[in-house]
Coordinates of C-alpha atoms and ligand atoms in Angstrom, one line a residue:
X1 CA 7.4 -2.7 23.4
X2 CA 10.4 -1.5 22.3
X3 CA 10.9 -3.4 18.7
X4 CA 14.1 -3.8 18.7
X5 CA 13.2 -6.1 21.8
X6 CA 10.6 -7.9 19.9
X7 CA 10.6 -11.9 19.9
X8 CA 11.2 -12.6 16.0
X9 CA 7.8 -14.2 14.5
X10 CA 7.3 -17.6 14.0
X11 CA 6.7 -18.7 10.1
X12 CA 7.7 -21.5 7.7
X13 CA 9.9 -19.3 6.5
X14 CA 12.2 -18.5 9.1
X15 CA 12.3 -22.4 9.9
X16 CA 14.0 -23.7 6.5
X17 CA 16.0 -20.8 6.9
X18 CA 17.2 -22.1 10.2
X19 CA 18.0 -25.4 8.7
X20 CA 19.4 -24.2 5.6
X21 CA 21.4 -22.1 8.5
X22 CA 22.4 -25.3 10.3
X23 CA 23.0 -27.6 8.3
X24 CA 25.5 -24.8 6.4
X25 CA 23.9 -25.2 3.3
X26 CA 24.2 -21.1 2.9
X27 CA 26.0 -19.4 4.9
X28 CA 24.6 -15.6 4.3
X29 CA 20.8 -15.3 4.2
X30 CA 20.5 -13.4 0.8
X31 CA 16.6 -12.6 -0.9
X32 CA 14.5 -10.3 -3.5
X33 CA 12.2 -8.1 -4.0
X34 CA 11.0 -8.4 -7.8
X35 CA 8.5 -6.1 -8.3
X36 CA 7.5 -5.4 -12.3
X37 CA 8.0 -1.9 -13.3
X38 CA 3.9 -1.5 -14.6
X39 CA 2.3 0.1 -11.5
X40 CA 2.8 1.4 -8.1
X41 CA 2.7 -0.6 -5.5
X42 CA 0.3 -1.4 -3.1
X43 CA -0.6 -2.6 0.1
X44 CA -0.1 -6.3 -0.7
X45 CA 3.7 -5.4 -2.5
X46 CA 4.6 -4.1 1.3
X47 CA 4.1 -7.5 2.5
X48 CA 6.3 -8.8 0.3
X49 CA 8.9 -5.9 1.3
X50 CA 8.8 -7.1 4.8
X51 CA 9.0 -10.4 4.6
X52 CA 11.6 -10.2 2.0
X53 CA 14.1 -7.3 3.5
X54 CA 12.4 -7.7 7.1
X55 CA 13.8 -11.6 6.8
X56 CA 17.1 -10.2 5.6
X57 CA 17.8 -8.2 7.9
X58 CA 17.3 -10.1 11.0
X59 CA 19.0 -12.8 9.7
X60 CA 22.0 -10.5 8.9
X61 CA 21.4 -10.8 5.6
X62 CA 21.0 -8.9 2.3
X63 CA 17.9 -8.4 0.2
X64 CA 18.0 -6.7 -3.2
X65 CA 15.4 -4.5 -5.3
X66 CA 15.4 -6.3 -8.7
X67 CA 13.2 -5.0 -11.6
X68 CA 11.8 -7.9 -13.5
X69 CA 11.8 -5.2 -16.4
X70 CA 11.2 -8.2 -19.5
X71 CA 7.5 -6.5 -20.4
X72 CA 8.7 -3.7 -22.0
X73 CA 5.0 -2.7 -23.0
X74 CA 3.7 -2.2 -19.9
X75 CA 6.7 -0.6 -17.7
X76 CA 7.7 2.8 -17.5
X77 CA 10.2 4.5 -15.9
X78 CA 7.5 6.3 -13.6
X79 CA 6.7 3.2 -11.7
X80 CA 11.0 2.4 -11.6
X81 CA 10.8 6.0 -9.7
X82 CA 8.1 5.5 -7.4
X83 CA 9.4 2.0 -6.5
X84 CA 12.3 2.7 -5.3
X85 CA 11.1 5.4 -3.2
X86 CA 7.8 4.2 -1.5
X87 CA 10.5 0.6 -0.7
X88 CA 13.1 3.2 0.7
X89 CA 10.0 5.0 2.9
X90 CA 8.9 2.1 4.5
X91 CA 12.3 2.2 5.9
X92 CA 14.4 -1.0 4.1
X93 CA 17.7 -0.6 2.5
X94 CA 18.6 -2.7 -1.1
X95 CA 21.9 -4.0 -1.0
X96 CA 24.2 -2.4 -3.4
X97 CA 22.9 -0.5 -6.3
X98 CA 19.3 -1.5 -7.8
X99 CA 19.3 -4.5 -10.0
X100 CA 17.7 -5.0 -13.6
X101 CA 16.6 -8.3 -15.1
X102 CA 17.4 -6.2 -18.5
X103 CA 20.9 -6.2 -17.5
X104 CA 21.7 -9.6 -17.8
X105 CA 19.2 -9.6 -21.1
X106 CA 23.2 -10.3 -22.3
X107 CA 23.3 -14.1 -19.8
X108 CA 19.8 -14.8 -20.4
X109 CA 20.4 -14.9 -23.9
X110 CA 23.9 -17.2 -23.8
X111 CA 21.7 -20.0 -21.1
X112 CA 18.9 -20.5 -24.6
X113 CA 21.6 -20.6 -26.5
X114 CA 22.6 -23.9 -23.9
X115 CA 19.9 -24.8 -23.9
X116 CA 19.2 -25.1 -27.6
X117 CA 22.6 -26.6 -28.0
X118 CA 22.1 -29.5 -25.1
X119 CA 18.2 -30.1 -27.5
X120 CA 16.3 -28.8 -24.9
X121 CA 15.1 -25.5 -26.2
X122 CA 13.1 -24.6 -29.8
X123 CA 12.3 -22.5 -31.9
X124 CA 8.0 -22.7 -32.4
X125 CA 6.0 -20.8 -34.9
X126 CA 2.3 -22.4 -34.1
X127 CA 0.3 -19.1 -33.8
X128 CA -1.4 -18.3 -30.5
X129 CA -4.2 -20.4 -31.5
X130 CA -2.2 -23.8 -32.3
X131 CA 0.0 -23.4 -29.5
X132 CA -3.5 -23.3 -27.2
X133 CA -4.8 -26.4 -29.3
X134 CA -1.7 -28.2 -28.6
X135 CA -1.4 -27.6 -25.0
X136 CA -4.2 -29.8 -24.4
X137 CA -6.3 -29.4 -21.3
X138 CA -5.5 -30.3 -17.8
X139 CA -7.9 -33.6 -18.7
X140 CA -6.2 -34.3 -21.6
X141 CA -2.4 -34.4 -22.2
X142 CA -0.7 -32.5 -25.4
X143 CA 0.5 -32.2 -29.1
X144 CA 4.0 -32.2 -29.7
X145 CA 4.7 -29.3 -31.8
X146 CA 6.0 -29.6 -35.2
X147 CA 8.3 -27.8 -34.4
X148 CA 9.7 -29.9 -31.7
X149 CA 13.0 -32.1 -33.5
X150 CA 14.3 -29.1 -35.7
X151 CA 17.7 -29.8 -35.4
X152 CA 20.2 -28.1 -33.0
X153 CA 22.0 -25.8 -35.6
X154 CA 18.3 -25.1 -37.1
X155 CA 17.5 -23.9 -34.0
X156 CA 20.7 -22.1 -33.2
X157 CA 19.9 -20.6 -36.4
X158 CA 16.5 -19.7 -36.6
X159 CA 17.6 -17.8 -32.5
X160 CA 19.6 -15.7 -33.5
X161 CA 17.3 -14.8 -36.5
X162 CA 14.9 -14.2 -34.0
X163 CA 17.6 -11.1 -32.0
X164 CA 18.4 -9.2 -34.8
X165 CA 14.7 -8.7 -35.8
X166 CA 14.4 -11.1 -38.6
X167 CA 11.5 -12.4 -38.0
X168 CA 7.8 -10.8 -37.1
X169 CA 5.7 -10.3 -33.6
X170 CA 4.3 -13.5 -32.9
X171 CA 5.5 -15.1 -35.6
X172 CA 7.7 -18.2 -34.0
X173 CA 8.6 -18.2 -29.9
X174 CA 11.7 -19.6 -28.4
X175 CA 10.2 -22.7 -26.0
X176 CA 11.1 -25.0 -23.4
X177 CA 11.4 -29.0 -24.8
X178 CA 10.1 -30.2 -21.5
X179 CA 7.2 -32.6 -20.6
X180 CA 4.1 -32.3 -23.8
X181 CA 2.0 -34.2 -21.6
X182 CA 3.3 -33.4 -17.8
X183 CA 0.1 -33.0 -15.5
X184 CA 1.2 -29.4 -14.9
X185 CA 0.5 -27.8 -17.5
X186 CA 3.0 -24.6 -17.4
X187 CA 5.7 -28.2 -18.3
X188 CA 3.9 -28.1 -21.3
X189 CA 7.0 -26.9 -23.4
X190 CA 7.0 -23.1 -21.7
X191 CA 8.0 -20.4 -23.9
X192 CA 11.2 -19.0 -22.8
X193 CA 11.6 -16.5 -25.7
X194 CA 9.0 -13.6 -27.3
X195 CA 9.5 -10.6 -30.3
X196 CA 8.3 -7.6 -29.3
X197 CA 9.8 -4.3 -31.0
X198 CA 9.2 -2.2 -28.2
X199 CA 11.7 -0.3 -27.0
X200 CA 12.4 -0.6 -23.5
X201 CA 13.0 2.4 -20.0
X202 CA 16.7 -0.1 -19.5
X203 CA 17.7 -1.1 -23.1
X204 CA 16.2 1.4 -25.6
X205 CA 15.7 -0.9 -28.9
X206 CA 18.6 -3.3 -27.6
X207 CA 16.5 -6.2 -27.8
X208 CA 13.2 -7.3 -30.0
X209 CA 12.9 -10.2 -28.4
X210 CA 12.0 -11.0 -24.2
X211 CA 12.7 -13.4 -21.9
X212 CA 9.5 -15.1 -19.6
X213 CA 9.0 -14.4 -16.5
X214 CA 9.4 -18.1 -15.7
X215 CA 13.2 -17.9 -17.5
X216 CA 14.4 -14.8 -16.2
X217 CA 13.0 -14.7 -12.7
X218 CA 15.5 -18.1 -11.9
X219 CA 18.2 -16.9 -13.6
X220 CA 18.2 -13.1 -12.5
X221 CA 18.3 -15.0 -9.0
X222 CA 21.0 -17.6 -9.3
X223 CA 23.2 -14.5 -11.4
X224 CA 22.7 -12.5 -8.1
X225 CA 22.9 -15.8 -6.2
X226 CA 19.3 -15.6 -3.6
X227 CA 19.5 -18.2 -1.1
X228 CA 15.3 -18.0 -1.0
X229 CA 12.7 -16.3 -3.7
X230 CA 9.7 -15.4 -1.8
X231 CA 6.4 -15.3 -4.1
X232 CA 3.2 -15.8 -4.0
X233 CA 0.9 -19.4 -4.2
X234 CA 0.3 -18.7 -7.6
X235 CA 3.8 -20.0 -8.3
X236 CA 3.5 -22.7 -6.5
X237 CA 3.7 -24.5 -10.2
X238 CA 5.6 -22.6 -11.6
X239 CA 8.5 -24.1 -9.6
X240 CA 8.8 -27.1 -11.5
X241 CA 10.1 -25.0 -14.2
X242 CA 12.6 -22.3 -12.2
X243 CA 14.3 -25.7 -10.8
X244 CA 14.5 -27.1 -14.3
X245 CA 15.7 -24.3 -16.2
X246 CA 18.7 -24.2 -13.3
X247 CA 19.2 -27.4 -13.5
X248 CA 19.7 -27.7 -16.7
X249 CA 22.2 -25.0 -17.1
X250 CA 25.8 -25.9 -16.4
X251 CA 26.8 -22.7 -14.3
X252 CA 24.0 -22.5 -11.9
X253 CA 23.0 -26.3 -11.6
X254 CA 24.8 -26.5 -7.8
X255 CA 24.4 -27.0 -4.3
X256 CA 23.8 -23.7 -3.3
X257 CA 20.9 -22.7 -5.9
X258 CA 18.0 -20.4 -5.5
X259 CA 15.2 -22.4 -4.0
X260 CA 12.2 -20.5 -4.6
X261 CA 8.9 -21.0 -1.3
X262 CA 5.6 -19.6 -1.8
X263 CA 3.6 -17.7 0.5
X264 CA -0.2 -16.7 0.6
X265 CA -0.6 -13.4 -1.2
X266 CA -2.6 -10.7 0.3
X267 CA -5.8 -10.1 0.1
X268 CA -7.3 -6.8 1.5
X269 CA -10.8 -6.2 2.4
X270 CA -13.0 -3.3 0.4
X271 CA -9.7 -3.2 -1.7
X272 CA -8.2 -4.9 -5.1
X273 CA -3.9 -5.8 -4.7
X274 CA -3.4 -5.8 -8.4
X275 CA -1.9 -3.3 -10.0
X276 CA -3.8 -4.4 -12.8
X277 CA -6.6 -3.4 -11.8
X278 CA -5.8 -0.6 -9.5
X279 CA -4.6 1.0 -12.8
X280 CA -7.9 0.3 -14.7
X281 CA -9.5 2.5 -11.4
X282 CA -6.6 5.6 -12.8
X283 CA -7.2 5.1 -16.2
X284 CA -11.0 5.4 -15.5
X285 CA -10.9 8.4 -13.8
X286 CA -12.8 6.6 -10.2
X287 CA -9.7 7.9 -8.0
X288 CA -7.6 11.3 -8.9
X289 CA -4.4 9.4 -9.0
X290 CA -1.9 6.6 -8.1
X291 CA -1.4 8.2 -4.5
X292 CA -5.0 9.6 -3.8
X293 CA -6.0 8.4 -0.4
X294 CA -8.3 6.2 -0.8
X295 CA -6.5 4.1 -3.3
X296 CA -4.1 0.9 -1.3
X297 CA -1.2 1.7 -3.3
X298 CA 2.0 2.6 -0.8
X299 CA 1.8 6.3 -2.3
X300 CA -1.7 6.9 -1.2
X301 CA -1.6 4.9 2.8
X302 CA 1.1 7.9 3.0
X303 CA -0.5 10.6 1.8
X304 CA -3.4 9.6 3.7
X305 CA -1.7 10.1 6.8
X306 CA -0.5 6.3 7.4
X307 CA 3.6 5.7 8.7
X308 CA 5.7 3.7 7.4
X309 CA 6.1 2.0 11.2
X310 CA 2.6 1.5 11.3
X311 CA 2.2 -0.3 7.9
X312 CA 5.4 -2.6 8.5
X313 CA 3.7 -3.7 11.9
X314 CA 0.5 -4.3 10.0
X315 CA 2.7 -7.2 7.8
X316 CA 3.8 -8.4 11.0
X317 CA 0.3 -9.0 12.4
X318 CA -1.2 -10.6 9.9
X319 CA 2.0 -13.2 9.9
X320 CA 3.0 -15.3 6.9
X321 CA 1.2 -18.7 5.8
X322 CA 0.3 -20.3 2.9
X323 CA -3.2 -20.4 3.3
X324 CA -5.0 -18.0 1.1
X325 CA -7.5 -15.6 3.3
X326 CA -8.9 -11.8 3.1
X327 CA -7.9 -10.4 5.4
X328 CA -10.2 -7.3 7.9
X329 CA -8.9 -3.8 7.1
X330 CA -9.8 -3.7 11.1
X331 CA -6.1 -4.9 11.2
X332 CA -4.7 -2.0 9.2
X333 CA -7.0 0.7 10.8
X334 CA -6.0 -1.6 14.5
X335 CA -2.2 -1.0 13.1
X336 CA -2.1 3.0 12.5
X337 CA -4.6 3.6 15.5
X338 CA -2.0 2.4 17.7
X339 CA 1.0 4.3 16.1
X340 CA -0.6 7.4 15.9
X341 CA -2.0 7.1 19.2
X342 CA 1.1 6.9 20.6
X343 CA 2.7 10.2 18.5
X344 CA 0.6 12.8 17.5
X345 CA 0.2 15.7 18.4
X346 CA -3.0 16.3 19.8
X347 CA -4.9 19.6 18.4
X348 CA -8.7 20.9 18.1
X349 CA -10.4 20.8 14.3
X350 CA -14.0 21.9 13.7
X351 CA -15.4 20.1 11.1
X352 CA -18.5 21.3 11.2
X353 CA -18.5 24.7 12.4
X354 CA -21.2 27.0 14.0
X355 CA -20.7 30.2 15.3
X356 CA -21.2 30.4 19.7
X357 CA -20.8 33.3 21.7
X358 CA -20.3 33.7 25.0
X359 CA -21.8 36.8 25.5
X360 CA -20.4 37.2 29.4
X361 CA -16.9 37.3 27.9
X362 CA -15.7 40.7 27.1
X363 CA -16.0 42.1 23.9
X364 CA -12.7 42.5 22.2
X365 CA -10.5 39.5 24.3
X366 CA -8.7 37.4 23.6
X367 CA -7.2 35.1 26.5
X368 CA -3.9 32.4 25.4
X369 CA -4.6 29.2 27.3
X370 CA -2.1 26.5 27.4
X371 CA -3.0 22.8 26.5
X372 CA -0.7 19.4 26.6
X373 CA 0.8 18.2 23.0
X374 CA 0.0 15.3 24.2
X375 CA -1.7 14.0 27.5
X376 CA 0.4 11.0 28.6
X377 CA 3.7 12.4 26.8
X378 CA 4.5 16.0 29.6
X379 CA 7.9 15.7 26.8
X380 CA 6.1 16.3 23.6
X381 CA 5.3 20.1 25.4
X382 CA 2.7 22.8 25.2
X383 CA 0.6 25.0 22.9
X384 CA -1.0 27.8 23.0
X385 CA -4.9 27.6 22.2
X386 CA -6.6 30.8 22.4
X387 CA -10.4 31.9 23.8
X388 CA -12.8 34.7 23.2
X389 CA -15.8 36.1 23.0
X390 CA -16.4 34.0 19.7
X391 CA -16.2 30.6 18.9
X392 CA -16.5 28.0 16.8
X393 CA -17.6 24.4 17.8
X394 CA -19.0 21.6 15.8
X395 CA -22.8 21.8 14.7
X396 CA -22.8 17.8 15.7
X397 CA -22.1 18.8 19.7
X398 CA -25.6 21.2 19.9
X399 CA -29.2 20.0 20.2
X400 CA -32.0 22.6 21.3
X401 CA -33.3 20.7 24.2
X402 CA -30.8 17.2 25.0
X403 CA -33.0 13.6 24.0
X404 CA -32.5 12.1 27.6
X405 CA -30.0 12.3 30.8
X406 CA -27.2 10.6 29.5
X407 CA -26.6 13.6 26.2
X408 CA -23.1 14.5 27.0
X409 CA -23.0 17.7 24.3
X410 CA -24.4 21.6 24.7
X411 CA -28.1 22.0 25.0
X412 CA -30.3 25.0 25.9
X413 CA -29.5 25.3 29.5
X414 CA -27.4 22.2 29.4
X415 CA -23.4 23.1 30.0
X416 CA -20.3 21.2 28.9
X417 CA -16.5 21.8 29.3
X418 CA -14.7 23.0 25.8
X419 CA -11.6 21.0 26.0
X420 CA -8.4 22.5 27.5
X421 CA -11.1 26.2 28.9
X422 CA -14.3 26.5 30.5
X423 CA -18.0 25.4 31.2
X424 CA -20.2 27.1 29.0
X425 CA -23.9 27.2 29.3
X426 CA -26.2 27.6 26.2
X427 CA -28.8 30.1 26.6
X428 CA -30.5 30.5 23.4
X429 CA -29.7 30.5 19.3
X430 CA -30.4 31.9 15.8
X431 CA -32.0 30.3 12.7
X432 CA -30.6 31.3 9.4
X433 CA -33.2 31.7 6.7
X434 CA -33.3 28.4 6.1
X435 CA -33.6 27.5 9.3
X436 CA -30.3 26.1 10.3
X437 CA -28.6 27.1 13.2
X438 CA -26.6 30.1 12.3
X439 CA -25.3 31.2 15.9
X440 CA -25.2 29.6 19.4
X441 CA -25.8 32.2 22.4
X442 CA -24.5 30.7 26.1
X443 CA -22.5 32.3 28.7
X444 CA -19.3 30.7 30.6
X445 CA -18.2 30.3 34.6
X446 CA -14.6 32.4 34.7
X447 CA -14.0 29.9 37.4
X448 CA -13.3 27.0 35.6
X449 CA -10.6 27.4 34.0
X450 CA -8.8 23.5 34.4
X451 CA -11.0 23.1 38.1
X452 CA -14.8 22.0 38.1
X453 CA -16.7 24.3 40.2
X454 CA -16.4 24.8 43.1
X455 CA -20.2 24.4 44.1
X456 CA -19.9 20.4 43.1
X457 CA -22.1 20.8 39.9
X458 CA -20.1 19.1 37.6
X459 CA -19.9 19.1 33.8
X460 CA -21.0 15.7 31.9
X461 CA -19.3 16.8 28.5
X462 CA -16.5 18.4 27.0
X463 CA -16.4 19.2 23.7
X464 CA -13.8 20.7 21.2
X465 CA -13.9 24.2 19.6
X466 CA -11.5 26.9 18.4
X467 CA -11.3 30.7 18.6
X468 CA -13.1 32.6 15.7
X469 CA -10.3 35.3 15.5
X470 CA -7.1 33.0 15.3
X471 CA -9.0 29.9 13.2
X472 CA -7.8 29.6 10.2
X473 CA -9.6 28.0 7.5
X474 CA -9.3 24.2 6.4
X475 CA -10.6 21.9 4.0
X476 CA -11.3 18.2 5.1
X477 CA -11.3 15.3 3.3
X478 CA -13.2 12.6 4.8
X479 CA -12.6 9.5 3.4
X480 CA -15.1 6.2 3.0
X481 CA -14.6 2.9 1.8
X482 CA -13.7 2.7 -1.7
X483 CA -15.7 0.1 -2.7
X484 CA -19.1 -1.6 -1.8
X485 CA -18.9 -5.1 -1.4
X486 CA -15.9 -5.9 1.0
X487 CA -14.1 -8.9 -1.6
X488 CA -14.1 -6.7 -5.2
X489 CA -11.7 -8.7 -7.0
X490 CA -14.6 -11.6 -7.2
X491 CA -16.6 -8.8 -9.0
X492 CA -15.6 -8.9 -12.9
X493 CA -16.2 -5.2 -13.3
X494 CA -14.7 -3.4 -10.5
X495 CA -16.6 -0.5 -11.4
X496 CA -20.2 -2.0 -10.4
X497 CA -19.3 -1.8 -6.7
X498 CA -17.4 1.8 -6.2
X499 CA -18.8 3.8 -3.7
X500 CA -20.3 6.7 -5.2
X501 CA -19.4 8.2 -1.3
X502 CA -16.0 7.6 -1.1
X503 CA -15.0 11.3 -0.7
X504 CA -17.2 13.9 1.4
X505 CA -15.3 17.9 1.7
X506 CA -15.9 19.7 4.4
X507 CA -14.9 23.4 5.5
X508 CA -14.1 25.1 8.6
X509 CA -11.3 25.7 10.7
X510 CA -8.7 24.4 13.0
X511 CA -6.1 26.2 15.8
X512 CA -3.6 29.1 14.2
X513 CA -0.7 26.6 14.8
X514 CA -1.2 24.4 11.9
X515 CA -1.7 26.4 9.3
X516 CA 2.8 25.4 9.3
X517 CA 1.7 21.6 9.9
X518 CA 4.2 19.7 7.6
X519 CA 2.4 17.4 4.7
X520 CA 1.4 13.6 6.0
X521 CA 2.7 14.5 9.7
X522 CA -0.3 13.0 11.7
X523 CA -2.1 15.4 13.8
X524 CA -5.2 13.8 16.6
X525 CA -7.9 16.3 16.2
X526 CA -9.2 15.4 19.4
X527 CA -12.9 14.1 18.9
X528 CA -12.1 13.9 15.7
X529 CA -9.3 11.3 14.5
X530 CA -6.4 11.0 12.7
X531 CA -5.6 13.9 10.3
X532 CA -2.7 15.2 8.3
X533 CA -1.8 17.9 5.7
X534 CA -2.4 16.7 2.5
X535 CA 1.1 16.9 0.8
X536 CA -0.5 18.0 -3.1
X537 CA -2.5 20.8 -2.0
X538 CA -0.9 24.1 -1.8
X539 CA -4.0 25.2 0.5
X540 CA -4.3 24.3 4.0
X541 CA -6.2 20.9 3.8
X542 CA -6.5 17.8 5.5
X543 CA -7.4 14.1 4.7
X544 CA -8.5 12.5 7.5
X545 CA -6.4 9.0 8.1
X546 CA -8.9 7.3 10.2
X547 CA -11.8 7.7 13.3
X548 CA -10.9 7.5 16.9
X549 CA -12.5 4.3 17.0
X550 CA -13.2 0.9 14.8
X551 CA -16.8 2.1 13.7
X552 CA -16.7 -0.7 10.7
X553 CA -16.8 -3.7 13.4
X554 CA -20.1 -2.1 15.4
Ligands
ATP1 P1 -0.1 -7.6 -9.7 O1 -0.9 -8.3 -9.4 O2 -0.1 -6.2 -8.4 O3 0.9 -6.9 -10.3 P2 2.5 -9.2 -9.1 O4 2.9 -10.4 -7.9 O5 2.1 -9.0 -10.4 O6 0.8 -8.6 -8.3 P3 4.8 -7.9 -8.9 O7 5.4 -6.6 -9.2 O8 5.0 -9.2 -9.5 O9 3.2 -7.5 -8.9 O10 5.4 -8.5 -7.7 C1 6.2 -8.3 -7.1 C2 6.3 -9.1 -5.9 O11 5.1 -8.7 -4.7 C3 6.1 -10.3 -6.1 O12 7.3 -11.0 -5.2 C4 5.2 -10.8 -5.5 O13 5.0 -12.2 -5.3 C5 4.1 -9.6 -4.4 N1 3.1 -9.7 -4.5 C6 2.6 -9.2 -5.4 N2 1.0 -8.8 -4.9 C7 0.6 -8.9 -3.7 C8 0.3 -9.5 -2.4 N3 -1.2 -8.9 -2.5 N4 0.3 -9.9 -1.4 C9 2.1 -10.2 -1.9 N5 2.8 -10.1 -1.9 C10 2.7 -9.5 -3.4
MG2 MG1 4.3 -9.9 -11.8

């Protein structure tokens, strides 16, 4: 189906938007994707990106890319750059310039002063332990901080002293004065600002007080004129602070102010979608880098051979709801398989090579044969493949004695068709000194190129091959699940679930036309699966994207 003609998905967020447009609450839809630059984006973020950018696009609205950069101790410009690259690669364009919460620090400061002036915020000198104790529990209401009744003038002065660095890190914070007996813990005088003597990647050393997420997020949304602020379910309770802050600030308490809506986050089988945990995998060398092809990061998936279209399609297939669940990895894999089946050029690669000699084929002759690039799409054209007396086939495609009549590969005295080529019959083989098969000897039937034998014989199976003199050596990286547990995030120690065999390296041969393969461009290695050239290797290295069929659920 042409994506242009695809029916737009229905979900509860679109229902809300439809109502807001028909009641004229909003004329234009504006969303944002607000990553914190403290790691690389993962497949969970892709869901949020597709939702935010995709929804805005479908309603002819706008979507901002805004870095939620309020915690300098964990953030880095490397992450800012990788996030921009990943969003673009996924096929989305943000409205105008990239936005940074840090560019609103002055406005946030003025808003904080407004809350203090209204008696709605105060500087609190309780330490961490005391603050926790005063907060109470779900069962018991909290206790007012002894600093809650400091005068407005004094609080304004103390806050300005926080700003100029008169207090140490952790000595005091600015808190909202809301309700210490609220049944929502997050409403028990939440922290709005804390002190951090850290250099920030955007504002350098301009600030030593940094706003908390709950304060910065709603204000950033309001400043940018966001209409629908979409976030994940764990922020459901925090919606109360979001509203409280905007309602208590004169400039932002408007009828068209932003509203927060929560949807369920993506949890993917055999993966973790927590930047913190992904960073641990990198830091503890369980994987090579953030873009290791085993990582569920966008850059890892890209290097593995996933296409942007397949990730967008996946996001659509899983839909948007308010129910948390664990998404079956086969949904992601079928999305990429469906895409690559249509677009990937076909080629042959021998991953576990064994030499095969065709004894009745003339020595020194190399024949050029024509093979289609795609069996169902003639417009993709043809490629030259080669044939001679010596070829490589896969070890797995030969056995001395066929186990039964259904056996479809090569065995002594059995015939098989070489893909895009002739029918051959195995006659005998050599072993090396360790007893492994070294060379298989065959004969070929010269009258079977592109046709069945005239005497009515039929070769049961087809195997792939690469001609030996033209073959190019290549490394193949075959990936398995990174985790043994289908839901590793529920484990205390993620490393206990690492699959020690998540990467297998093989050395074999590919058709000569692959010597110039473009990195990250998918090929179907016939009978083997989808592969793409690795983007980080000088040599010819291919990453296996996914097999041809779903073998996990069998
Ligand atoms: P992490 O725990 O991985 O750091 P986060 O929510 O802190 O996740 P942010 O950078 O703050 O990461 O996320 C940016 C946006 O992406 C947020 O709106 C967040 O709700 C959304 N998001 C993050 N993880 C997921 C997920 N697994 N599924 C859907 N959306 C997600
Ligand atoms: Mg976050």
